[in-house]
XYZ file of C-alpha atoms in Angstrom:
427
model
C 90.103 90.541 80.443
C 86.981 88.824 81.792
C 84.744 90.092 78.998
C 84.302 86.507 77.782
C 82.510 85.558 81.013
C 79.926 88.305 80.596
C 79.551 88.273 76.820
C 77.492 85.096 76.806
C 74.897 86.919 78.925
C 74.986 89.875 76.520
C 74.690 87.556 73.516
C 71.528 86.041 74.991
C 69.452 89.119 74.141
C 71.382 90.779 71.300
C 68.929 91.540 68.445
C 66.317 89.289 70.052
C 63.530 91.407 68.554
C 64.672 90.257 65.103
C 65.244 86.669 66.281
C 68.962 87.127 65.555
C 70.037 86.385 69.107
C 72.080 83.274 69.869
C 69.194 81.418 71.498
C 66.890 81.932 68.525
C 69.472 81.144 65.836
C 70.686 77.986 67.552
C 67.111 77.067 68.571
C 67.933 76.747 72.264
C 65.335 76.010 74.936
C 65.609 77.669 78.396
C 67.114 74.484 79.862
C 69.620 74.179 76.998
C 70.657 77.803 77.500
C 71.177 77.200 81.211
C 73.414 74.243 80.356
C 75.288 76.296 77.760
C 76.219 78.768 80.476
C 76.836 76.206 83.211
C 78.974 73.735 81.207
C 81.835 76.257 81.175
C 82.149 76.060 84.944
C 82.489 72.285 85.362
C 85.972 71.956 83.806
C 86.825 75.410 85.139
C 86.132 74.356 88.737
C 87.599 70.854 88.395
C 90.915 72.058 86.973
C 91.431 75.152 89.133
C 93.459 73.583 91.988
C 95.813 71.836 89.545
C 96.130 74.954 87.407
C 96.988 77.050 90.470
C 99.828 74.720 91.454
C 101.035 74.494 87.845
C 101.720 78.216 87.998
C 104.271 77.457 90.708
C 105.585 74.375 88.856
C 106.229 76.442 85.719
C 106.419 80.231 86.115
C 103.682 82.841 86.657
C 104.487 84.680 83.428
C 104.315 81.525 81.307
C 101.231 80.015 82.927
C 99.118 83.170 82.987
C 100.152 83.860 79.397
C 99.118 80.342 78.382
C 95.730 80.774 80.023
C 94.979 84.075 78.289
C 96.145 83.101 74.804
C 94.228 79.819 74.739
C 91.051 81.312 76.142
C 91.172 84.201 73.650
C 91.441 81.806 70.708
C 88.584 79.634 71.984
C 86.329 82.637 72.686
C 86.710 83.706 69.059
C 85.755 80.172 68.002
C 82.376 80.650 69.688
C 81.523 82.939 66.787
C 81.561 79.912 64.481
C 79.271 77.517 66.386
C 76.241 76.287 64.426
C 74.222 74.256 66.915
C 73.713 73.351 70.555
C 76.321 70.576 70.607
C 78.923 72.865 69.071
C 78.167 75.560 71.636
C 78.507 73.092 74.510
C 81.777 71.696 73.139
C 83.437 75.096 72.746
C 82.181 76.341 76.113
C 83.630 73.245 77.837
C 86.988 73.811 76.121
C 86.871 77.464 77.169
C 86.335 76.476 80.794
C 89.289 74.096 80.663
C 91.527 76.714 79.032
C 90.652 79.497 81.451
C 90.748 77.375 84.621
C 92.978 78.871 87.268
C 93.129 82.459 86.070
C 91.661 84.114 89.172
C 93.274 81.818 91.780
C 96.621 82.049 89.977
C 96.555 85.834 90.282
C 95.690 85.618 94.008
C 98.416 82.987 94.500
C 100.870 85.141 92.580
C 100.197 88.138 94.839
C 100.846 85.947 97.902
C 104.452 85.464 96.741
C 104.925 89.241 96.810
C 102.752 90.662 99.597
C 101.504 89.877 103.094
C 97.739 89.358 103.446
C 97.324 92.738 105.151
C 98.952 94.365 102.103
C 96.681 92.619 99.590
C 93.245 94.211 100.125
C 93.683 97.148 97.738
C 95.467 95.014 95.179
C 92.854 92.260 95.142
C 90.108 94.893 95.085
C 91.706 96.586 92.074
C 92.112 93.252 90.286
C 88.507 92.215 90.869
C 87.187 95.692 90.100
C 88.729 95.621 86.650
C 87.026 92.267 86.209
C 83.821 94.200 86.862
C 84.871 96.781 84.280
C 84.708 93.923 81.797
C 80.965 93.894 82.410
C 80.858 97.626 81.709
C 82.932 97.313 78.549
C 81.120 94.151 77.498
C 77.747 95.856 77.807
C 78.916 98.773 75.684
C 80.464 96.504 73.050
C 77.336 94.383 72.908
C 75.252 97.512 72.357
C 77.573 98.804 69.626
C 78.085 95.452 67.898
C 74.340 94.774 67.884
C 74.111 97.363 65.092
C 76.554 95.295 63.011
C 73.965 92.550 62.853
C 73.564 91.447 59.267
C 74.786 88.549 57.162
C 76.900 87.585 60.167
C 74.827 87.843 63.336
C 75.831 90.445 65.913
C 76.461 87.848 68.618
C 79.008 86.120 66.372
C 80.889 89.392 65.877
C 80.791 89.884 69.652
C 82.657 86.635 70.373
C 85.174 87.125 67.563
C 86.066 90.688 68.534
C 86.229 89.992 72.275
C 88.659 87.102 71.867
C 91.375 89.340 70.419
C 92.356 91.346 73.570
C 92.969 88.173 75.598
C 95.427 86.860 72.998
C 97.301 90.164 72.803
C 97.473 90.571 76.585
C 98.572 86.973 76.972
C 101.518 87.505 74.632
C 102.458 90.706 76.476
C 102.238 88.969 79.868
C 104.882 86.427 78.868
C 107.439 89.199 78.430
C 106.317 91.826 80.942
C 105.174 90.053 84.125
C 107.924 89.568 86.769
C 107.740 86.075 88.254
C 109.017 86.300 91.834
C 110.810 88.869 94.019
C 113.935 86.688 93.791
C 114.032 86.983 89.979
C 112.621 90.483 89.447
C 114.979 92.477 87.242
C 113.759 95.830 88.533
C 114.902 94.999 92.100
C 118.514 94.998 93.282
C 119.720 92.414 95.803
C 118.983 94.607 98.825
C 115.469 95.354 97.607
C 114.838 91.669 96.939
C 115.886 90.769 100.481
C 113.801 93.562 101.949
C 110.714 92.538 99.951
C 111.063 88.934 101.061
C 111.653 90.097 104.622
C 108.237 91.695 104.743
C 106.502 88.382 104.085
C 105.283 86.161 106.905
C 107.109 82.928 107.688
C 104.155 80.956 106.287
C 103.995 82.810 102.966
C 104.426 80.922 99.667
C 108.014 80.879 98.458
C 109.736 80.282 95.143
C 112.266 77.985 96.843
C 109.638 75.751 98.470
C 108.586 72.554 96.753
C 105.305 72.679 94.871
C 103.682 69.685 96.584
C 103.885 68.889 100.305
C 101.550 66.190 101.674
C 101.938 67.396 105.263
C 100.639 70.839 104.334
C 97.694 69.359 102.432
C 96.692 67.125 105.363
C 96.998 70.055 107.776
C 94.880 72.183 105.456
C 91.991 69.701 105.412
C 92.184 69.280 109.191
C 91.812 73.029 109.676
C 88.129 73.795 110.459
C 88.425 77.180 108.758
C 88.972 75.392 105.431
C 85.424 74.080 105.602
C 83.856 77.315 106.823
C 85.627 79.246 104.064
C 84.275 76.734 101.562
C 80.743 77.328 102.859
C 81.217 81.105 102.562
C 82.278 80.782 98.947
C 79.469 78.357 98.081
C 76.610 80.285 99.677
C 77.747 83.581 98.216
C 78.494 82.083 94.805
C 74.891 81.087 94.165
C 73.121 83.600 96.391
C 75.134 86.660 95.461
C 77.032 86.075 92.224
C 74.539 83.919 90.306
C 72.569 86.957 89.142
C 75.561 88.437 87.302
C 75.534 85.710 84.643
C 71.989 86.519 83.545
C 71.798 90.230 84.451
C 71.010 91.589 80.943
C 68.147 89.091 80.588
C 66.711 89.997 83.998
C 66.898 93.708 83.108
C 65.269 93.051 79.736
C 62.396 91.200 81.383
C 61.662 94.170 83.626
C 59.836 95.302 80.505
C 60.845 98.945 80.156
C 63.650 98.723 77.594
C 64.816 97.085 74.379
C 67.394 94.276 74.148
C 70.095 96.708 72.963
C 69.441 99.141 75.813
C 69.288 96.257 78.286
C 72.947 95.574 77.498
C 73.662 99.267 78.066
C 71.769 99.150 81.361
C 73.959 96.242 82.466
C 76.878 98.707 82.505
C 75.968 100.892 85.565
C 75.920 97.902 87.971
C 79.486 97.089 86.891
C 80.541 100.716 87.382
C 78.916 100.752 90.840
C 80.843 97.605 91.762
C 84.105 99.177 90.588
C 83.575 102.193 92.849
C 82.306 100.279 95.896
C 85.001 97.625 95.668
C 87.963 99.982 95.420
C 86.573 102.113 98.238
C 86.180 99.086 100.503
C 89.624 97.756 99.572
C 91.127 101.073 100.618
C 89.151 101.129 103.881
C 90.132 97.556 104.804
C 93.845 98.031 104.079
C 94.422 101.677 104.974
C 91.802 102.279 107.681
C 91.818 98.774 109.192
C 88.144 98.083 108.611
C 87.400 94.512 109.707
C 86.841 92.465 106.506
C 84.540 89.953 108.203
C 82.218 92.639 109.498
C 82.325 94.484 106.178
C 81.375 91.270 104.350
C 78.467 90.627 106.741
C 77.157 94.153 106.118
C 77.428 93.624 102.345
C 75.496 90.358 102.528
C 72.817 92.008 104.671
C 72.393 94.788 102.112
C 72.138 92.130 99.417
C 69.315 90.411 101.294
C 67.485 93.745 101.616
C 67.796 94.190 97.851
C 66.312 90.725 97.305
C 63.362 91.649 99.522
C 62.849 94.851 97.524
C 62.973 92.918 94.275
C 60.361 90.553 95.671
C 57.960 93.226 96.877
C 58.383 96.368 94.766
C 56.531 96.553 91.450
C 58.078 99.723 89.987
C 60.630 98.703 87.282
C 62.967 101.643 87.931
C 63.162 100.844 91.648
C 63.810 97.200 90.803
C 66.619 98.249 88.486
C 68.215 100.392 91.202
C 67.985 97.451 93.598
C 69.743 95.302 90.988
C 72.549 97.894 90.813
C 73.033 97.835 94.581
C 72.769 94.033 94.777
C 75.341 93.599 92.012
C 77.821 96.021 93.595
C 77.565 94.470 97.067
C 77.715 90.898 95.747
C 80.753 91.694 93.627
C 82.642 93.097 96.631
C 82.412 90.220 99.130
C 85.033 87.841 97.719
C 87.769 90.460 97.146
C 87.329 91.838 100.662
C 87.682 88.353 102.186
C 90.492 86.985 99.972
C 93.407 88.372 102.063
C 91.994 86.700 105.177
C 91.487 83.487 103.201
C 95.133 83.562 102.120
C 96.225 84.256 105.695
C 94.404 81.139 106.930
C 96.559 78.883 104.716
C 100.120 78.097 105.784
C 102.822 77.145 103.340
C 103.354 77.143 99.591
C 101.371 73.983 98.825
C 98.622 74.786 101.332
C 98.160 78.257 99.880
C 97.964 76.967 96.309
C 95.495 74.186 97.147
C 93.378 76.403 99.408
C 93.162 79.236 96.878
C 92.434 76.839 94.014
C 89.748 74.857 95.837
C 88.149 77.955 97.335
C 87.830 79.651 93.984
C 86.605 76.391 92.442
C 83.715 76.513 94.919
C 82.842 79.967 93.593
C 82.078 78.412 90.215
C 78.765 77.174 91.587
C 77.673 80.714 90.694
C 77.873 79.725 87.055
C 76.748 76.122 87.555
C 73.625 76.833 89.601
C 73.116 80.580 89.053
C 71.601 80.277 85.549
C 69.252 77.582 86.861
C 68.174 79.673 89.841
C 67.569 82.606 87.470
C 66.145 80.560 84.604
C 63.726 82.507 82.404
C 60.956 80.138 83.532
C 60.925 82.147 86.783
C 60.740 85.481 84.958
C 59.753 88.208 84.727
C 59.337 88.527 88.520
C 61.976 85.925 89.499
C 60.198 85.511 92.821
C 61.511 81.977 93.408
C 65.022 83.098 92.428
C 65.232 85.936 94.936
C 63.754 83.814 97.751
C 66.459 81.189 97.140
C 69.138 83.903 97.044
C 67.964 85.394 100.335
C 68.237 82.020 102.065
C 71.697 81.361 100.645
C 72.919 84.830 101.631
C 71.742 84.189 105.190
C 73.889 81.038 105.106
C 76.818 83.132 103.891
C 76.436 85.525 106.835
C 76.518 82.646 109.321
C 79.549 81.106 107.599
C 81.445 84.410 107.543
C 80.742 84.921 111.247
C 81.871 81.370 112.072
C 85.092 81.792 110.086
C 85.852 85.109 111.764
C 85.325 83.533 115.179
C 87.547 80.547 114.381
C 90.325 82.874 113.196
C 89.818 85.122 116.233
C 89.239 88.171 114.034
C 85.479 88.773 113.950
C 85.652 91.228 116.841
C 89.267 92.228 116.268
C 89.985 95.965 116.292
C 93.782 95.798 116.098
C 95.888 96.778 113.123
C 95.974 93.734 110.881
C 99.515 94.431 109.762
C 100.980 93.388 113.140
C 99.629 89.880 113.478
C 102.005 87.604 111.654
C 105.717 87.116 112.374
C 107.856 88.422 109.558
C 111.166 87.416 108.106
C 114.228 89.550 108.589
C 114.784 92.869 106.789
C 112.263 95.667 106.652
C 111.480 98.459 104.244
C 109.038 101.313 104.507
C 105.579 99.905 103.763
C 104.604 103.223 102.195
C 106.802 102.180 99.283
C 104.406 99.277 98.660
């Protein structure tokens, strides 16, 4: 469903040899292209906290459906833009329409599962977001051959807007809202499901806005360390993903069409790594803070390799590893982030604001990896290395504040639960 995030990167090089790519046809300079990517993330980040709470104010099925249908329609409209101003306008509307999708899904899961039960679920959710990069790369490659009277990049946006609309309509009718209203659960099962949740978990019965919870959230030092984690990793780790096909193309050993194909293996690697780590964290009690620190360290090593190695194939392999490690950090840490927030309002605000911070990946990432730094991107990878070092320090500080950095206990026994129990194997 996140194909629309990646397709703008694919469109950047589609049929560039024939000057039929989006940048050539709309006569965009490198700085204009960076703004075209980044402008999406300003309304997206600004509206995320409100959108997250609106899911609770309305219903999850309605709000997630609304997000998907509107973003699908607007994505298709990108195929009709004729100039830079039109591209900026539609991208801003797309950011506003899609705001809240990721945090709403995390918030939704918190109504159903304890944090220690979320690792595999969040990993699966994020990993299919990575599959969108795989699918998007393949579609961009295939659609590039449809380039003709209507440019291939226009077909790409039109075709990729359709699935979001269809899935949005289906979500309205299929997605269960809360355990209390789920039709597939009887009364005993509903009580047992709710009984597994911690006393601080979000609840359907709680009011959407509680000032006391918001004040307590901002007084919590972990709120600020979590924000630093998300910021440092957003730019240092995730920023590359929004320009990956261009970076691969500028390695100089492939065509624009094959560069989109070569953007697929990094997404597949992330899918495998992420689901494996989600399973290890939830089922084998791997410490998420230590896992995240290891991932960031590997990412820094990849940056060093990309700075020093001259062989294009080795650079490409380093990009694959860097993409897979960077794409795994947030999902591994999300359950702990949810655990640090207490109450329905606090969880919604914390999840919304935390994910809003992640949008600096799209705001600053294209600037850090601007084509003016290519083809070596030396400045870009030096900046990323420094930011990733900041992420490691922030992760360690957060783990210490939560008392879990050196924790070796089973994470499922930490929080007091409500009454009623069922076998967790059923979950």
